[in-house]
């Protein structure tokens, strides 16, 4: 093996020879490499002086670099460089850049915002980000909602009301849909069947006339359904009681023109078990009043389902 | 001057010296954190009650299932102090918020979103539906389905799990003295949840009253996971602080 090595060299060696002819060279480092190495040493010492670096007892050397920022109370503070103070500064700078827009949104009545092209652009872009991060998980990215989960926000049908004020109240405080099982009344299976027939007849389905009549009596009498859904079955947005006279169903799988027995079974199931879902979280802890106003206008005008009254 | 020939020919000595050399970085960077005041931030109510508390028995089982299913492989629990992260996820994570996590769930990879403040962001129904079939809620999601979480929760060893964490310094209580100390630190309601002898009873009670999985009768793994998810990032009430209150700890 070693016999095959015919290479020769002129470099200095350490004098350490292994296996007869395997030598260890001591070539000097290239100058560019050496100076780059010296530079990294100078850089690190500069860094130690300027930024937090060495632990000392219960503290650490804080460095000479400082950051000055204003907190949310408007108090100006100067502190040694650290990532948390840097974030305060970043947030403050960003707030100042967006301030003219947010101030204008806060000062402008809801109805006027969408009419101002500049503000409308701001709401459309900033609102879309807020909506995607916070609302789309349930209401889907286009606000189209999800059956048996979260209502459609782009149509004209509203459970808790579609005016600016109502939308703002919904986002701020959250919602929780509650319908007691059997409406809280003592109903037997036959009575629930009649009620289901009556409820389906309200939205234009042709149902068994005798059962509809019996259901009508129960709805306005023993069942006391009217106390929430109204005597005309049009619901009550103050308490989130659904309008039963339209063809929009969020929780109950009723298909317009579908087989009557399946529709009746679906409505019966809802009446029997009631509803204790439709929980929308409270967003006031997570979003600022400015952000909620933006989102309100986004839902009302950009998604476009908002109602005037 | 040590003759390096001696080191190279003595494997045991070389092993010791190599271990020493590679631990220098860790010793210098990590050990001082145990001594520097403010590494773990103080977050207390005006009454002096600690805001960050250990997990209840049910939440702890949820955390163990979170680890079992490898959620941490795709989800971090660490909001870094950057503007984009605070806009999307909320207040940056405090060291105090994972002080009772052994191991911590900071993670190093986000295939899914950060979960450090997912608690109370969505309803229980959403969490259940999303764990059963993520794409039914988020069409573009690549998260797997976890339908088996609807199976019954094994609660027999929850006390042992708490006892194991107690060894690492999590203040779950066994004796009356420890219990009383927890009452002082965390308040009476929380202290009851941290008492190991009552772990199973507390777990069942929380699962039934919380009804996290939409089925009040049974205690399922879903109850535990959703209870855990719903508490993440909710312990510190930031409305009680100025937005720069935690700057001073760095």
Coordinates of C-alpha atoms in Angstrom, one line a residue, chain B residues 15 22 133 173:
Chain B
X15 CA -14.6 10.0 26.7
X22 CA -19.2 19.4 24.3
X133 CA -62.9 15.1 10.6
X173 CA -50.6 17.7 46.7

